mmCIF file with all atom_site columns, C-alpha atoms in Angstrom:
data_model
loop_
_atom_site.group_PDB
_atom_site.id
_atom_site.type_symbol
_atom_site.label_atom_id
_atom_site.label_alt_id
_atom_site.label_comp_id
_atom_site.label_asym_id
_atom_site.label_entity_id
_atom_site.label_seq_id
_atom_site.pdbx_PDB_ins_code
_atom_site.Cartn_x
_atom_site.Cartn_y
_atom_site.Cartn_z
_atom_site.occupancy
_atom_site.B_iso_or_equiv
_atom_site.pdbx_formal_charge
_atom_site.auth_seq_id
_atom_site.auth_comp_id
_atom_site.auth_asym_id
_atom_site.auth_atom_id
_atom_site.pdbx_PDB_model_num
ATOM 1   C CA . MET A 1 1   ? -28.637 -30.555 -221.988 1.00 57.00 ? 257 MET A CA 1
ATOM 2   C CA . LYS A 1 2   ? -26.586 -28.267 -224.111 1.00 64.00 ? 258 LYS A CA 1
ATOM 3   C CA . ILE A 1 3   ? -27.918 -25.198 -225.781 1.00 63.00 ? 259 ILE A CA 1
ATOM 4   C CA . PRO A 1 4   ? -27.089 -25.282 -229.427 1.00 60.00 ? 260 PRO A CA 1
ATOM 5   C CA . GLU A 1 5   ? -24.717 -22.517 -230.416 1.00 64.00 ? 261 GLU A CA 1
ATOM 6   C CA . ASN A 1 6   ? -26.168 -19.963 -232.693 1.00 61.00 ? 262 ASN A CA 1
ATOM 7   C CA . LYS A 1 7   ? -23.544 -18.426 -234.907 1.00 61.00 ? 263 LYS A CA 1
ATOM 8   C CA . ASN A 1 8   ? -25.698 -15.398 -235.593 1.00 60.00 ? 264 ASN A CA 1
ATOM 9   C CA . HIS A 1 9   ? -26.092 -14.639 -231.895 1.00 58.00 ? 265 HIS A CA 1
ATOM 10  C CA . LYS A 1 10  ? -23.843 -11.827 -230.618 1.00 57.00 ? 266 LYS A CA 1
ATOM 11  C CA . ASN A 1 11  ? -22.813 -11.474 -227.017 1.00 55.00 ? 267 ASN A CA 1
ATOM 12  C CA . ARG A 1 12  ? -24.127 -8.107  -225.865 1.00 54.00 ? 268 ARG A CA 1
ATOM 13  C CA . LYS A 1 13  ? -21.483 -7.636  -223.177 1.00 58.00 ? 269 LYS A CA 1
ATOM 14  C CA . THR A 1 14  ? -18.657 -7.667  -225.658 1.00 62.00 ? 270 THR A CA 1
ATOM 15  C CA . LYS A 1 15  ? -20.468 -5.415  -228.081 1.00 62.00 ? 271 LYS A CA 1
ATOM 16  C CA . PRO A 1 16  ? -18.838 -1.955  -228.127 1.00 64.00 ? 272 PRO A CA 1
ATOM 17  C CA . GLN A 1 17  ? -21.121 0.865   -227.138 1.00 70.00 ? 273 GLN A CA 1
ATOM 18  C CA . LYS A 1 18  ? -21.711 3.551   -229.653 1.00 76.00 ? 274 LYS A CA 1
ATOM 19  C CA . GLN A 1 19  ? -20.707 7.039   -228.679 1.00 77.00 ? 275 GLN A CA 1
ATOM 20  C CA . LYS A 1 20  ? -23.593 9.402   -228.493 1.00 78.00 ? 276 LYS A CA 1
ATOM 21  C CA . LYS A 1 21  ? -23.420 11.979  -231.165 1.00 78.00 ? 277 LYS A CA 1
ATOM 22  C CA . GLN A 1 22  ? -23.852 15.546  -230.102 1.00 75.00 ? 278 GLN A CA 1
ATOM 23  C CA . PRO A 1 23  ? -26.880 17.074  -231.695 1.00 74.00 ? 279 PRO A CA 1
ATOM 24  C CA . ARG A 1 24  ? -26.147 19.400  -234.523 1.00 78.00 ? 280 ARG A CA 1
ATOM 25  C CA . ILE A 1 25  ? -27.027 23.000  -233.880 1.00 77.00 ? 281 ILE A CA 1
ATOM 26  C CA . CYS A 1 26  ? -28.789 24.812  -236.627 1.00 81.00 ? 282 CYS A CA 1
ATOM 27  C CA . SER A 1 27  ? -27.640 28.293  -237.584 1.00 80.00 ? 283 SER A CA 1
ATOM 28  C CA . ASN A 1 28  ? -30.893 29.808  -236.304 1.00 82.00 ? 284 ASN A CA 1
ATOM 29  C CA . CYS A 1 29  ? -30.343 28.433  -232.787 1.00 84.00 ? 285 CYS A CA 1
ATOM 30  C CA . VAL A 1 30  ? -26.743 29.652  -232.338 1.00 85.00 ? 286 VAL A CA 1
ATOM 31  C CA . PRO A 1 31  ? -27.638 33.226  -231.268 1.00 87.00 ? 287 PRO A CA 1
ATOM 32  C CA . ILE A 1 32  ? -30.302 31.901  -228.890 1.00 88.00 ? 288 ILE A CA 1
ATOM 33  C CA . ILE A 1 33  ? -27.806 29.545  -227.232 1.00 87.00 ? 289 ILE A CA 1
ATOM 34  C CA . GLU A 1 34  ? -25.273 32.387  -226.901 1.00 90.00 ? 290 GLU A CA 1
ATOM 35  C CA . LYS A 1 35  ? -27.927 34.550  -225.228 1.00 91.00 ? 291 LYS A CA 1
ATOM 36  C CA . LEU A 1 36  ? -28.750 31.734  -222.809 1.00 90.00 ? 292 LEU A CA 1
ATOM 37  C CA . GLN A 1 37  ? -25.069 31.340  -221.912 1.00 91.00 ? 293 GLN A CA 1
ATOM 38  C CA . LYS A 1 38  ? -24.801 35.099  -221.298 1.00 92.00 ? 294 LYS A CA 1
ATOM 39  C CA . MET A 1 39  ? -27.928 34.929  -219.134 1.00 93.00 ? 295 MET A CA 1
ATOM 40  C CA . GLU A 1 40  ? -26.257 32.265  -216.970 1.00 92.00 ? 296 GLU A CA 1
ATOM 41  C CA . ILE A 1 41  ? -23.225 34.535  -216.515 1.00 91.00 ? 297 ILE A CA 1
ATOM 42  C CA . TYR A 1 42  ? -25.502 37.452  -215.631 1.00 92.00 ? 298 TYR A CA 1
ATOM 43  C CA . LYS A 1 43  ? -27.380 35.299  -213.110 1.00 91.00 ? 299 LYS A CA 1
ATOM 44  C CA . GLU A 1 44  ? -24.116 34.464  -211.320 1.00 90.00 ? 300 GLU A CA 1
ATOM 45  C CA . GLU A 1 45  ? -23.086 38.142  -211.318 1.00 91.00 ? 301 GLU A CA 1
ATOM 46  C CA . ASN A 1 46  ? -26.541 39.080  -210.042 1.00 92.00 ? 302 ASN A CA 1
ATOM 47  C CA . LYS A 1 47  ? -26.185 36.665  -207.111 1.00 91.00 ? 303 LYS A CA 1
ATOM 48  C CA . GLY A 1 48  ? -22.915 38.331  -206.134 1.00 89.00 ? 304 GLY A CA 1
ATOM 49  C CA . LEU A 1 49  ? -24.459 41.785  -206.429 1.00 93.00 ? 305 LEU A CA 1
ATOM 50  C CA . ARG A 1 50  ? -27.431 40.735  -204.299 1.00 92.00 ? 306 ARG A CA 1
ATOM 51  C CA . LYS A 1 51  ? -25.085 39.552  -201.557 1.00 92.00 ? 307 LYS A CA 1
ATOM 52  C CA . GLU A 1 52  ? -23.243 42.886  -201.693 1.00 93.00 ? 308 GLU A CA 1
ATOM 53  C CA . ASN A 1 53  ? -26.580 44.708  -201.628 1.00 94.00 ? 309 ASN A CA 1
ATOM 54  C CA . ASP A 1 54  ? -27.689 42.768  -198.546 1.00 93.00 ? 310 ASP A CA 1
ATOM 55  C CA . ASP A 1 55  ? -24.395 43.591  -196.807 1.00 93.00 ? 311 ASP A CA 1
ATOM 56  C CA . LEU A 1 56  ? -24.835 47.273  -197.641 1.00 94.00 ? 312 LEU A CA 1
ATOM 57  C CA . LYS A 1 57  ? -28.419 47.218  -196.340 1.00 94.00 ? 313 LYS A CA 1
ATOM 58  C CA . GLU A 1 58  ? -27.226 45.763  -193.034 1.00 94.00 ? 314 GLU A CA 1
ATOM 59  C CA . ALA A 1 59  ? -24.557 48.462  -192.803 1.00 94.00 ? 315 ALA A CA 1
ATOM 60  C CA . MET A 1 60  ? -27.205 51.116  -193.525 1.00 95.00 ? 316 MET A CA 1
ATOM 61  C CA . ARG A 1 61  ? -29.396 49.730  -190.727 1.00 93.00 ? 317 ARG A CA 1
ATOM 62  C CA . GLY A 1 62  ? -26.480 49.983  -188.316 1.00 92.00 ? 318 GLY A CA 1
ATOM 63  C CA . LEU A 1 63  ? -25.784 53.561  -189.402 1.00 93.00 ? 319 LEU A CA 1
ATOM 64  C CA . LYS A 1 64  ? -29.458 54.478  -189.016 1.00 92.00 ? 320 LYS A CA 1
ATOM 65  C CA . ASP A 1 65  ? -29.442 53.110  -185.471 1.00 92.00 ? 321 ASP A CA 1
ATOM 66  C CA . LYS A 1 66  ? -26.330 55.121  -184.634 1.00 90.00 ? 322 LYS A CA 1
ATOM 67  C CA . ASN A 1 67  ? -27.876 58.209  -186.242 1.00 90.00 ? 323 ASN A CA 1
ATOM 68  C CA . GLU A 1 68  ? -31.056 57.824  -184.152 1.00 91.00 ? 324 GLU A CA 1
ATOM 69  C CA . LYS A 1 69  ? -28.998 57.479  -180.965 1.00 89.00 ? 325 LYS A CA 1
ATOM 70  C CA . LEU A 1 70  ? -27.020 60.606  -181.836 1.00 89.00 ? 326 LEU A CA 1
ATOM 71  C CA . GLU A 1 71  ? -30.224 62.544  -182.605 1.00 89.00 ? 327 GLU A CA 1
ATOM 72  C CA . LYS A 1 72  ? -31.662 61.536  -179.225 1.00 89.00 ? 328 LYS A CA 1
ATOM 73  C CA . ARG A 1 73  ? -28.448 62.649  -177.532 1.00 87.00 ? 329 ARG A CA 1
ATOM 74  C CA . ILE A 1 74  ? -28.606 66.011  -179.349 1.00 87.00 ? 330 ILE A CA 1
ATOM 75  C CA . GLU A 1 75  ? -32.215 66.486  -178.189 1.00 87.00 ? 331 GLU A CA 1
ATOM 76  C CA . GLU A 1 76  ? -31.203 65.705  -174.603 1.00 86.00 ? 332 GLU A CA 1
ATOM 77  C CA . LEU A 1 77  ? -28.347 68.216  -174.773 1.00 84.00 ? 333 LEU A CA 1
ATOM 78  C CA . GLU A 1 78  ? -30.673 70.875  -176.209 1.00 82.00 ? 334 GLU A CA 1
ATOM 79  C CA . LYS A 1 79  ? -33.115 70.296  -173.333 1.00 83.00 ? 335 LYS A CA 1
ATOM 80  C CA . GLN A 1 80  ? -30.271 70.644  -170.846 1.00 79.00 ? 336 GLN A CA 1
ATOM 81  C CA . LYS A 1 81  ? -29.203 73.847  -172.586 1.00 74.00 ? 337 LYS A CA 1
ATOM 82  C CA . GLU A 1 82  ? -32.740 75.236  -172.294 1.00 72.00 ? 338 GLU A CA 1
ATOM 83  C CA . THR A 1 83  ? -32.924 74.404  -168.586 1.00 71.00 ? 339 THR A CA 1
ATOM 84  C CA . VAL A 1 84  ? -29.566 76.104  -167.986 1.00 65.00 ? 340 VAL A CA 1
ATOM 85  C CA . SER A 1 85  ? -30.684 79.215  -169.880 1.00 62.00 ? 341 SER A CA 1
ATOM 86  C CA . LYS A 1 86  ? -33.908 79.341  -167.792 1.00 63.00 ? 342 LYS A CA 1
ATOM 87  C CA . LYS A 1 87  ? -31.966 79.159  -164.554 1.00 62.00 ? 343 LYS A CA 1
ATOM 88  C CA . GLY A 1 88  ? -29.625 81.854  -165.753 1.00 62.00 ? 344 GLY A CA 1
ATOM 89  C CA . ALA A 1 89  ? -26.055 82.085  -166.825 1.00 58.00 ? 345 ALA A CA 1
ATOM 90  C CA . PRO A 1 90  ? -23.396 80.733  -164.503 1.00 59.00 ? 346 PRO A CA 1
ATOM 91  C CA . LYS A 1 91  ? -22.398 83.217  -161.834 1.00 62.00 ? 347 LYS A CA 1
ATOM 92  C CA . LYS A 1 92  ? -19.068 85.026  -161.841 1.00 64.00 ? 348 LYS A CA 1
ATOM 93  C CA . ILE A 1 93  ? -16.882 85.635  -158.833 1.00 60.00 ? 349 ILE A CA 1
ATOM 94  C CA . VAL A 1 94  ? -16.260 89.317  -158.137 1.00 63.00 ? 350 VAL A CA 1
ATOM 95  C CA . ILE A 1 95  ? -13.469 90.243  -155.722 1.00 61.00 ? 351 ILE A CA 1
ATOM 96  C CA . HIS A 1 96  ? -14.113 93.481  -153.791 1.00 60.00 ? 352 HIS A CA 1
ATOM 97  C CA . TRP A 1 97  ? -11.021 93.988  -151.671 1.00 58.00 ? 353 TRP A CA 1
ATOM 98  C CA . LYS A 1 98  ? -8.377  92.238  -149.723 1.00 60.00 ? 354 LYS A CA 1
ATOM 99  C CA . GLN A 1 99  ? -8.627  92.489  -145.936 1.00 60.00 ? 355 GLN A CA 1
ATOM 100 C CA . GLU A 1 100 ? -6.100  91.018  -143.539 1.00 60.00 ? 356 GLU A CA 1
ATOM 101 C CA . GLY A 1 101 ? -4.886  88.445  -146.066 1.00 58.00 ? 357 GLY A CA 1
ATOM 102 C CA . ARG A 1 102 ? -8.419  87.405  -147.053 1.00 61.00 ? 358 ARG A CA 1
ATOM 103 C CA . PHE A 1 103 ? -10.371 88.147  -150.171 1.00 59.00 ? 359 PHE A CA 1
ATOM 104 C CA . ILE A 1 104 ? -13.934 89.356  -149.798 1.00 61.00 ? 360 ILE A CA 1
ATOM 105 C CA . TRP A 1 105 ? -15.918 88.287  -152.791 1.00 59.00 ? 361 TRP A CA 1
ATOM 106 C CA . GLU A 1 106 ? -19.479 87.636  -153.971 1.00 61.00 ? 362 GLU A CA 1
ATOM 107 C CA . MET A 1 107 ? -21.197 85.719  -156.742 1.00 61.00 ? 363 MET A CA 1
ATOM 108 C CA . LYS A 1 108 ? -22.808 87.816  -159.480 1.00 61.00 ? 364 LYS A CA 1
ATOM 109 C CA . ASN A 1 109 ? -24.600 87.010  -162.718 1.00 54.00 ? 365 ASN A CA 1
#
């Protein structure tokens, strides 16, 4: 059984597709669209700045750790200095005279 040909029928596969028209932008919307585009640029810049900020924060943490270690070392050295000052100054060697090729000496503060 043959289907009768309809002359008015168009084959959809061969029909050319229409190009979509870009919507027209009204003059009131132009500044808003420009602001949105600028906001996108600022967002990208902000991401880069946040990464830099995070890197700087990590560096600051490292410096704080080093600073704390150095402060502890300074405190230890000050304690050692106090203990030395309590014991007294280091003793000096005093030579009295030379006898038969030997020096007679004593330790004094």
